[in-house]
Each structure stands twice: as structure tokens, then as C-alpha cells.
mmCIF file of C-alpha atoms and ligand atoms in Angstrom:
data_model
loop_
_atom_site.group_PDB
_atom_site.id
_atom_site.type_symbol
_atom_site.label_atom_id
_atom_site.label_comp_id
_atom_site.label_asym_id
_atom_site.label_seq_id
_atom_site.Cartn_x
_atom_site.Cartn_y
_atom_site.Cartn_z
ATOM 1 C CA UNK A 1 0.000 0.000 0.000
ATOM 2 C CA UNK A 2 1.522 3.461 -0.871
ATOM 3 C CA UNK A 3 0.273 6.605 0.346
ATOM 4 C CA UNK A 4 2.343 9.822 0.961
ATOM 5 C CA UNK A 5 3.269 9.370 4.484
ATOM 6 C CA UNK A 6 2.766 12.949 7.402
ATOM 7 C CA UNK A 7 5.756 14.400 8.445
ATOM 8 C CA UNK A 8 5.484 13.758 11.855
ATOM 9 C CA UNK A 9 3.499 10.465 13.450
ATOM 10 C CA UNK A 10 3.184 10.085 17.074
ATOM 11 C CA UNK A 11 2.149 6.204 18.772
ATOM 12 C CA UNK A 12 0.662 5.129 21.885
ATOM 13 C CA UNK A 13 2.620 1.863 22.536
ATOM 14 C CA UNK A 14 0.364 0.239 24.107
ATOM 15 C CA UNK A 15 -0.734 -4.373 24.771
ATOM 16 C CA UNK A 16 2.491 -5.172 25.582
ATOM 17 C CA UNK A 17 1.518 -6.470 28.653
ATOM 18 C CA UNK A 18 -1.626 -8.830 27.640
ATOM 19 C CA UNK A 19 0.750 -9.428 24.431
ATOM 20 C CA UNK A 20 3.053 -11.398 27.093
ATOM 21 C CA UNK A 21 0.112 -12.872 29.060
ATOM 22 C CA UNK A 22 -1.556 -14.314 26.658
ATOM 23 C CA UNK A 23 1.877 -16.373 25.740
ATOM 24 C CA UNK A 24 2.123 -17.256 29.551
ATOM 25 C CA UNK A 25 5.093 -14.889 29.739
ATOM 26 C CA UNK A 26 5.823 -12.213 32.214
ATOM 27 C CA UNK A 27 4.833 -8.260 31.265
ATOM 28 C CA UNK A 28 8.461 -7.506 31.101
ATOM 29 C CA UNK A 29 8.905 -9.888 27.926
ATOM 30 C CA UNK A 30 6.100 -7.677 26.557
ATOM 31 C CA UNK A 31 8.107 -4.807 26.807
ATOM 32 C CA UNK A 32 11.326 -6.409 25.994
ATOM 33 C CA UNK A 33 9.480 -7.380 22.419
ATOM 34 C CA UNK A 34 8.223 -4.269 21.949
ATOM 35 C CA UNK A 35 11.250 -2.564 21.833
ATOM 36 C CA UNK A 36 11.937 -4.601 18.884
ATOM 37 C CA UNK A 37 8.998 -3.703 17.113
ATOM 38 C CA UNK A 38 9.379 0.204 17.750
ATOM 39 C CA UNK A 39 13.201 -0.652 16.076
ATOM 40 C CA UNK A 40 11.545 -2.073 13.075
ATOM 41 C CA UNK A 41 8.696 1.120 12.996
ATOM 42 C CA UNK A 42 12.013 3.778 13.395
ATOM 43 C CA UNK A 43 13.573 1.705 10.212
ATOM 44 C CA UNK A 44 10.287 2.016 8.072
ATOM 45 C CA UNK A 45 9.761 5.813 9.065
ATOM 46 C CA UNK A 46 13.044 6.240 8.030
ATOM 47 C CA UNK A 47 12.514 4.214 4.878
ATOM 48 C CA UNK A 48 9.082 6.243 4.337
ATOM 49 C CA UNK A 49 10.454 9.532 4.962
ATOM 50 C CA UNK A 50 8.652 10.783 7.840
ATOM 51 C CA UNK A 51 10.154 13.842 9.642
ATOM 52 C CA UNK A 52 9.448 12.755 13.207
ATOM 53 C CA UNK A 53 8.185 9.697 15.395
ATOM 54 C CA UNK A 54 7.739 10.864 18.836
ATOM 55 C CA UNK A 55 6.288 7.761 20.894
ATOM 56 C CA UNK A 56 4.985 7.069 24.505
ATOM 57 C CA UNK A 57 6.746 4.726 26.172
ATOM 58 C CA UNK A 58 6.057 5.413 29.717
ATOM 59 C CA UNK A 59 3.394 7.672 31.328
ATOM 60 C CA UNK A 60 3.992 10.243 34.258
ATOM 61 C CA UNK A 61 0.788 7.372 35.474
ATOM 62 C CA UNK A 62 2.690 4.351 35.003
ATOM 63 C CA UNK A 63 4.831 5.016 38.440
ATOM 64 C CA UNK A 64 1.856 3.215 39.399
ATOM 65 C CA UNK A 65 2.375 -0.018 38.369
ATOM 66 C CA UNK A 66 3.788 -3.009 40.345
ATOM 67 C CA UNK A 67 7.282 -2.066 41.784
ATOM 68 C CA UNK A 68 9.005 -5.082 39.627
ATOM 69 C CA UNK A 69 7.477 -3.794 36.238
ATOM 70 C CA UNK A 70 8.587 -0.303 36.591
ATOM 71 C CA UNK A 71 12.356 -1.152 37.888
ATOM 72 C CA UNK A 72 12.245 -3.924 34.729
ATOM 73 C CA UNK A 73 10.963 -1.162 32.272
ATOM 74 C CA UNK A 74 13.603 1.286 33.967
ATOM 75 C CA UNK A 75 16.504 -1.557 33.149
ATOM 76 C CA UNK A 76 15.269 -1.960 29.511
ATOM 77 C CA UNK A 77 15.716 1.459 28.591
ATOM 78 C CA UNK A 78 19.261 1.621 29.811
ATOM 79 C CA UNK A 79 20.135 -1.607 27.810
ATOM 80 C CA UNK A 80 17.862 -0.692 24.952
ATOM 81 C CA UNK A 81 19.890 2.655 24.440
ATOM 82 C CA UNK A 82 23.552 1.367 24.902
ATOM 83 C CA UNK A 83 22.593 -2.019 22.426
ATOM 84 C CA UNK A 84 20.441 0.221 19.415
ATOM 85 C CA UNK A 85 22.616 3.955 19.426
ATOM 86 C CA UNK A 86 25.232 2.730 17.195
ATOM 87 C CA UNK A 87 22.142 1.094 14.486
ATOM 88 C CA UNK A 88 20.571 4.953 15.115
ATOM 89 C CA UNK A 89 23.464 7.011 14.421
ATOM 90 C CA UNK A 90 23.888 4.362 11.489
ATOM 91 C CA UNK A 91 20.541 5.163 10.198
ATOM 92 C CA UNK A 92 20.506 9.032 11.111
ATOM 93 C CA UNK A 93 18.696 9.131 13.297
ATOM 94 C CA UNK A 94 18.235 11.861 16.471
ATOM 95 C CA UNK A 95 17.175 10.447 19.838
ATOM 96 C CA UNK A 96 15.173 13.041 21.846
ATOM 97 C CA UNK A 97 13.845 12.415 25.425
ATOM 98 C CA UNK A 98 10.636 14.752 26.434
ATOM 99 C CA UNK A 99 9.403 14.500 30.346
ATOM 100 C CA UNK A 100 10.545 14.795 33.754
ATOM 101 C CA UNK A 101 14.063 14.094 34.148
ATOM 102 C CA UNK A 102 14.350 15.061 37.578
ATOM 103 C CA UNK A 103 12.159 11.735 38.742
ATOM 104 C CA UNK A 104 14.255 9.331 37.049
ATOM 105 C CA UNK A 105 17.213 7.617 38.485
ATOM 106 C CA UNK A 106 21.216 8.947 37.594
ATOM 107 C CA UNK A 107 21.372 5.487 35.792
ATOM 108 C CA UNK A 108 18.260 6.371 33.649
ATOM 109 C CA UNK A 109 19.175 10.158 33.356
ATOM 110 C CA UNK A 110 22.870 9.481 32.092
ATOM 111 C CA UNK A 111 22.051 6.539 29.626
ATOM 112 C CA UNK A 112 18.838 9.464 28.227
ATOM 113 C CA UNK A 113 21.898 11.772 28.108
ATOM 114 C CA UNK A 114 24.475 10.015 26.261
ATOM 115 C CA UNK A 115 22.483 8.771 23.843
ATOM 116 C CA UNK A 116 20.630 12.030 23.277
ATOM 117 C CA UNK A 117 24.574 13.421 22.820
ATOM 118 C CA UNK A 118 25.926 10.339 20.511
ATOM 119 C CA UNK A 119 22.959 10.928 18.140
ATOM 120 C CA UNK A 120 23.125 15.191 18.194
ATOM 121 C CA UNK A 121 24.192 15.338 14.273
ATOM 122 C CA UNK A 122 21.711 12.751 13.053
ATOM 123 C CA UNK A 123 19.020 14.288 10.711
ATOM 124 C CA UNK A 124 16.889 11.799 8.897
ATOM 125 C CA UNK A 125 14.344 11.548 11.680
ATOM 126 C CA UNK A 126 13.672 13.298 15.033
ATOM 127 C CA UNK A 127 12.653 10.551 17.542
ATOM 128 C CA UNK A 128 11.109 11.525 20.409
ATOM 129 C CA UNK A 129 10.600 8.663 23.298
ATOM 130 C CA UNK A 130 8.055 10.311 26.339
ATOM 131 C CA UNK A 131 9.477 8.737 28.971
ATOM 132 C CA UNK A 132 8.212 9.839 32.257
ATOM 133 C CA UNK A 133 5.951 11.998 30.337
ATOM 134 C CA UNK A 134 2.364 13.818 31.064
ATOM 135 C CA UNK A 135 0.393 16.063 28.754
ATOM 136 C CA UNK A 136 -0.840 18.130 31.902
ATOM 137 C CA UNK A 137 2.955 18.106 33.280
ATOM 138 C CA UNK A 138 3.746 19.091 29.534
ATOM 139 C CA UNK A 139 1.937 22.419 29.922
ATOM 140 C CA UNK A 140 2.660 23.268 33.213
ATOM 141 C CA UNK A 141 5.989 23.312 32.981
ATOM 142 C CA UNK A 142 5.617 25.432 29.499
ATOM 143 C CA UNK A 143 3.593 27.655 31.410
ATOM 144 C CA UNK A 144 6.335 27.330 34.552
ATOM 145 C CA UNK A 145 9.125 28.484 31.892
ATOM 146 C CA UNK A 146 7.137 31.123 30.564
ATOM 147 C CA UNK A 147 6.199 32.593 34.095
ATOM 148 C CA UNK A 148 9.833 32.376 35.704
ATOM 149 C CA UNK A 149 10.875 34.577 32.451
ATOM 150 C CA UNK A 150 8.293 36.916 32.671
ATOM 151 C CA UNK A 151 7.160 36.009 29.527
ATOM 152 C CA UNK A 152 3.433 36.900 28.380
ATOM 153 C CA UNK A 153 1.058 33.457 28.243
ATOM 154 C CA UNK A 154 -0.168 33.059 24.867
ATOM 155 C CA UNK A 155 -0.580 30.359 22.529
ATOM 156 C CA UNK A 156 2.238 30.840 20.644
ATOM 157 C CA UNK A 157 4.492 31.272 23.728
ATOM 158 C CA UNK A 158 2.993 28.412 25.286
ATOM 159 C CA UNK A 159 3.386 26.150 22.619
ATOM 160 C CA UNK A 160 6.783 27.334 21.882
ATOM 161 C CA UNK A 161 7.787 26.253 25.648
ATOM 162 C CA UNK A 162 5.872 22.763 25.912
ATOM 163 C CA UNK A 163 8.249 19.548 25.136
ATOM 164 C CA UNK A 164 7.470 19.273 21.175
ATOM 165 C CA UNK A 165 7.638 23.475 21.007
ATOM 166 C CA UNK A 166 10.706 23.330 18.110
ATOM 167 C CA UNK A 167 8.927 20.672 15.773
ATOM 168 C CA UNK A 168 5.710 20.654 14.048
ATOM 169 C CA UNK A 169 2.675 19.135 16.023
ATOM 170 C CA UNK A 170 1.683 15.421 15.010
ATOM 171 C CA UNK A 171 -0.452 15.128 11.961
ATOM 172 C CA UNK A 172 -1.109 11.549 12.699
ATOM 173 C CA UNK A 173 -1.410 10.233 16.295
ATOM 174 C CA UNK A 174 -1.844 6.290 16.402
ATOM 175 C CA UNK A 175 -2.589 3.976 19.280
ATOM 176 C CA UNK A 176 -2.171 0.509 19.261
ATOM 177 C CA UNK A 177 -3.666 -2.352 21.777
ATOM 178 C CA UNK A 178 -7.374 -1.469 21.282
ATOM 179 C CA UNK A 179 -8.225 1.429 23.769
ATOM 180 C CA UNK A 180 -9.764 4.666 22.430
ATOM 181 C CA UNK A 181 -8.121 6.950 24.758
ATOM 182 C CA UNK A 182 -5.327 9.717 24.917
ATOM 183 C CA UNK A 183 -4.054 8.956 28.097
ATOM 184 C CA UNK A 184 -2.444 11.995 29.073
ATOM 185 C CA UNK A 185 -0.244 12.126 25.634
ATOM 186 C CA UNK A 186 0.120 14.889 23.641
ATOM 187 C CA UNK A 187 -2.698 16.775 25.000
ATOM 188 C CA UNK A 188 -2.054 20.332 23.817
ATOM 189 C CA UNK A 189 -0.340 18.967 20.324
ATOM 190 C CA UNK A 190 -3.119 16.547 19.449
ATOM 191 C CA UNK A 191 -5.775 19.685 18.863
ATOM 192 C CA UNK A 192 -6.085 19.010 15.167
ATOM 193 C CA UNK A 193 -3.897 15.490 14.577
ATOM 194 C CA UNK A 194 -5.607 12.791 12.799
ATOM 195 C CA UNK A 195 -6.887 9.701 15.373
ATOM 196 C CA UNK A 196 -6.114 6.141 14.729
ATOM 197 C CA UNK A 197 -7.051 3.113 17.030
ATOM 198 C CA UNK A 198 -6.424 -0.366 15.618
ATOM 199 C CA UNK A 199 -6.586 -3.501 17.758
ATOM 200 C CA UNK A 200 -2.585 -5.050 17.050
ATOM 201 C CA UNK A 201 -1.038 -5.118 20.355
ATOM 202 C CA UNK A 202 1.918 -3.148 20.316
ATOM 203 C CA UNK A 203 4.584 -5.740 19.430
ATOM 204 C CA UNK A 204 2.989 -7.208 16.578
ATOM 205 C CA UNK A 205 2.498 -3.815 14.682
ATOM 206 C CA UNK A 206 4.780 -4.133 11.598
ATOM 207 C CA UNK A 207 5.135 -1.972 8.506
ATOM 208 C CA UNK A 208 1.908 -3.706 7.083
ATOM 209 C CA UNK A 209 -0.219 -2.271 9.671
ATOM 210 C CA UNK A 210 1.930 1.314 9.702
ATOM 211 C CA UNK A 211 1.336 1.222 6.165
ATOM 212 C CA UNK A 212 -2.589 0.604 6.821
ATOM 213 C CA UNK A 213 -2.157 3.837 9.187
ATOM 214 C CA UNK A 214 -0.812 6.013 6.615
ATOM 215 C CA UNK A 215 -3.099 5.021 4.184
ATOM 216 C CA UNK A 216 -6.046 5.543 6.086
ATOM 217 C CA UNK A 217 -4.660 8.917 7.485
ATOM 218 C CA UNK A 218 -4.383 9.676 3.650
ATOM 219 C CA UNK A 219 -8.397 9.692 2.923
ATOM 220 C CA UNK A 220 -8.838 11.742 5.567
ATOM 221 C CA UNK A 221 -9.443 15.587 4.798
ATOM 222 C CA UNK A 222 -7.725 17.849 7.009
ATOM 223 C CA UNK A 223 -10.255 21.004 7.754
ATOM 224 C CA UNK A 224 -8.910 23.613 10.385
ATOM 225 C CA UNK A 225 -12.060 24.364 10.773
ATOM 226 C CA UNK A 226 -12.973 25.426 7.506
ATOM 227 C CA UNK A 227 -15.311 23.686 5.276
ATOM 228 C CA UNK A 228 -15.067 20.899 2.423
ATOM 229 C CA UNK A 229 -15.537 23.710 -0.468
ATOM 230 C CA UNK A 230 -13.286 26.112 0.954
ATOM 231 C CA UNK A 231 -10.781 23.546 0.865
ATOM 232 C CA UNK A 232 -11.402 22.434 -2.747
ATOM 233 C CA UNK A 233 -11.682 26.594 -3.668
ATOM 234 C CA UNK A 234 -8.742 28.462 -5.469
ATOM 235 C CA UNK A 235 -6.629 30.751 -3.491
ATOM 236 C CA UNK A 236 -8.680 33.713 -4.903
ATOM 237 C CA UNK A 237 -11.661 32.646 -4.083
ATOM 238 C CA UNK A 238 -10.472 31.210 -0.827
ATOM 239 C CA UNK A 239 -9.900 35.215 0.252
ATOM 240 C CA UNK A 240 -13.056 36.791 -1.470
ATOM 241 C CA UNK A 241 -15.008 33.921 0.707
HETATM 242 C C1 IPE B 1 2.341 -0.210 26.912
HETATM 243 O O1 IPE B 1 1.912 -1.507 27.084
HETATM 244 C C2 IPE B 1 3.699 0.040 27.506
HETATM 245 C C3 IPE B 1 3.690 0.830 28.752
HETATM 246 C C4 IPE B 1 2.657 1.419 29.257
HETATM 247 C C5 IPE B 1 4.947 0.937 29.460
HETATM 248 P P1 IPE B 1 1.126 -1.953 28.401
HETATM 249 O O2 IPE B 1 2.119 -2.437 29.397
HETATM 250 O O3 IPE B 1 0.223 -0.875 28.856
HETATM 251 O O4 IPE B 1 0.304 -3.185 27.858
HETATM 252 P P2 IPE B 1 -1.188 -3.581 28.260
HETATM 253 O O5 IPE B 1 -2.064 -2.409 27.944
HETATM 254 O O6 IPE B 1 -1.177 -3.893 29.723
HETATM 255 O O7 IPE B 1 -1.470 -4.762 27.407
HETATM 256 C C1 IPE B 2 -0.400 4.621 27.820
HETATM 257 O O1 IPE B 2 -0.722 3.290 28.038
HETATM 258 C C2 IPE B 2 1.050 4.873 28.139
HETATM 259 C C3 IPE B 2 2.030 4.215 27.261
HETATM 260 C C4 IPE B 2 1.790 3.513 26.196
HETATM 261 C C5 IPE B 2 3.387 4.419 27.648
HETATM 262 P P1 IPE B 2 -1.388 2.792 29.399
HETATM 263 O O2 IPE B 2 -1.542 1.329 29.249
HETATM 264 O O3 IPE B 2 -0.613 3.262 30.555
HETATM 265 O O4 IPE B 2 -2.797 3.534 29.372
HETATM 266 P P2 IPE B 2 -4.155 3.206 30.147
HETATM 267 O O5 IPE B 2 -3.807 3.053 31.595
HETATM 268 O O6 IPE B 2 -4.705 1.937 29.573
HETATM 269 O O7 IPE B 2 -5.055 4.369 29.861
HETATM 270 MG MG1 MG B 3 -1.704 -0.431 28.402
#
């Protein structure tokens, strides 16, 4: 399937966990595989040309989980980012980390660190991994920023300071794992993205079904706002209207 893909997708990672408990294995192995099959989705972004991934891989919510799942997800990121960097900086591609540092441990924060520094030059795609990330958290800390400068409140300003303020918001937003929900993602970003649910739990989405995505995010029309024939209209008639 070929459609021309948006320049910046963002995914809700989500059924790792019932994709390991429905093979009898523990919620960790979930995780484990789906770092593998966000590997293969940065390779076919790359491959497709997309601008940006940013991805949520763990919610400012998820501190709630049980104690072992949160220390094993902790200890896969660290070995996840010294075992894929060199295959990123291979494939140009920038690691970016958005969410709150200060919570995570100096293990965490260093590995985030290093590999954000290792993959600085890259410039085929921007990934973003939320990691420790909240859309309310994402605003009130853009709206912290802006207050401790004395900086008016505005949209513009705001948006400049949130997490995602220096690329372009998502035009696609796709969650995996069957839930209709945002979660506390990208709240202030996703005002006019295109929604996707599908039911593939999170490590069995492959570029079949990210091609399905981008396919079905190409039939849909993009309105602002505006209507149908404004959108069809000429320029010129676009301003006389
Ligand atoms: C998403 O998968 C990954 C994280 C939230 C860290 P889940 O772990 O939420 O998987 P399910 O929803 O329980 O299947
Ligand atoms: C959202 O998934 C967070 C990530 C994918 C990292 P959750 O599994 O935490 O979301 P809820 O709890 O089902 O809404
Ligand atoms: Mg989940």
C-alpha cells in the first residue's frame, strides 16, 4: 500500500503487557518485544520519509504499576539505548527524550543523556521517546518556563515552551492495543492530529499495519475548521469567501 506518508506520526505503545500474558510470559517480555517492534517502525519511518516519530513509552501514570514492572521497564531502557545507538546514528537518526528528568534515576538520566549526545548530528528523523511523560505536566511546565521569564502566556508562547515546542505538532497520532483513549499524551499537540485506534497489540504492529495507518490517514481531509468547499476553492476565491 503506498500513500504519501505525514511528516510527523506520534504512537501510543500500548498491549504489551496482555501481548506477554496471553503467551504465559511475564509483562516484562512484553516490553522487551516491543522494543523490537518500535526498532523495526524507526527503520520504516526512516525508509518512508517521515520527519518525526515521537512515541509514549512510559506515562507520568505508570509510576503506578507493580514495583518489579517499573524497575524492569527502567533496566530496559538503559540496555535498549547502549545495544540500538550505534544502528541509530547508522541510520541518522536523532534520539530526543521529552518528560521529567528530575524523577528518574542517575542510571536512567545518564544513559537518556548520552544517547541524546551520541545521536546530536543525526538528521533523517527526530525521535522523540516520552518517557516519564504527562500532557498536563507538559503544559505546566511550558507555562512554569514562561512565568519564571516573565514572559506573556499566549498560545504561541505556550506552545513554543511545551516539550514538542521546536517541531511541528503530530499530523497523525496512532494507538495501538485497542483502547480509544489519549491517556495523558500529547494533550495540547493533538488539537487538530488525525486519530487512529487499531486492535494489534503493540509488538505485533509491523510496517503492514503502519502502512494501513498512513493510508487511512491519507483519505482523511484535514479542515482547520474550515469547510469541504473552501478547501477544494482556489486561493482567490479562498480570500473573497
Ligand atoms: C504499553 O503496554 C507500555 C507501557 C505502558 C509501558 P502496556 O504495558 O500498557 O500493555 P497492556 O495495555 O497492559 O497490554
Ligand atoms: C499509555 O498506556 C502509556 C504508554 C503507552 C506508555 P497505558 O496502558 O498506561 O494507558 P491506560 O492506563 O490503559 O489508559
Ligand atoms: Mg496499556
Amino acid at each position: 500500500m503506498k500513500s504519501t506518508a505525514p511528516n510527523h506520526i506520534a504512537i501510543v505503545m500500548d498491549g504489551n503487557g496482555r501481548w506477554a500474558t496471553r503467551r504465559f510470559l511475564p509483562r516484562v517480555a512484553g516490553h522487551k518485544s516491543g522494543v523490537d517492534s518500535l526498532r523495526r517502525c524507526v527503520r520504516a519511518c526512516v525508509v518512508r520519509g517521515v520527519a518525526v516519530l515521537t512515541v509514549f513509552a512510559f506515562s507520568s501514570e505508570n509510576w503506578n504499576r507493580p514495583k518489579d514492572e517499573v524497575s524492569g521497564l527502567m533496566e530496559l531502557l538503559v540496555r535498549a539505548l547502549s545495544r540500538e545507538v550505534p544502528q541509530l546514528v547508522a541510520d541518522g537518526v536523532r534520539l530526543h527524550f521529552l518528560g521529567e528528568r528530575g524523577a528518574l534515576s542517575g542510571a536512567v538520566r545518564a544513559g537518556l543523556e548520552r544517547a541524546e549526545a551520541a545521536t546530536a548530528a543525526n538528521t533523517s528523523l527526530i525521535l522523540n521517546v516520552c518517557f516519564n511523560y504527562g500532557g498536563r505536566w507538559d503544559i505546566v511546565q511550558a507555562a512554569n518556563a514562561l512565568a519564571e521569564r516573565g514572559e506573556a502566556i499566549n498560545e504561541q508562547s505556550l506552545g513554543a515552551a511545551m516539550q514538542l515546542g521546536q517541531v511541528p505538532e503530530p499530523d497523525l497520532i496512532i494507538r495501538t492495543g485497542g483502547e480509544q483513549r489519549i491517556s495523558n499524551f500529547l494533550l495540547w499537540q493533538a488539537a487538530y492530529s488525525e486519530l487512529y485506534f487499531c486492535d494489534t497489540l503493540w509488538p505485533e504492529f509491523d510496517e503492514k499495519a503502519l502502512d494501513t495507518a498512513i493510508a487511512e490517514y491519507g483519505q482523511r481531509e484535514r479542515r482547520f475548521g474550515k469547510t469541504s468547499d473552501q478547501l477544494r476553492a482556489p486561493a482567490t476565491s479562498q480570500q473573497a469567501a
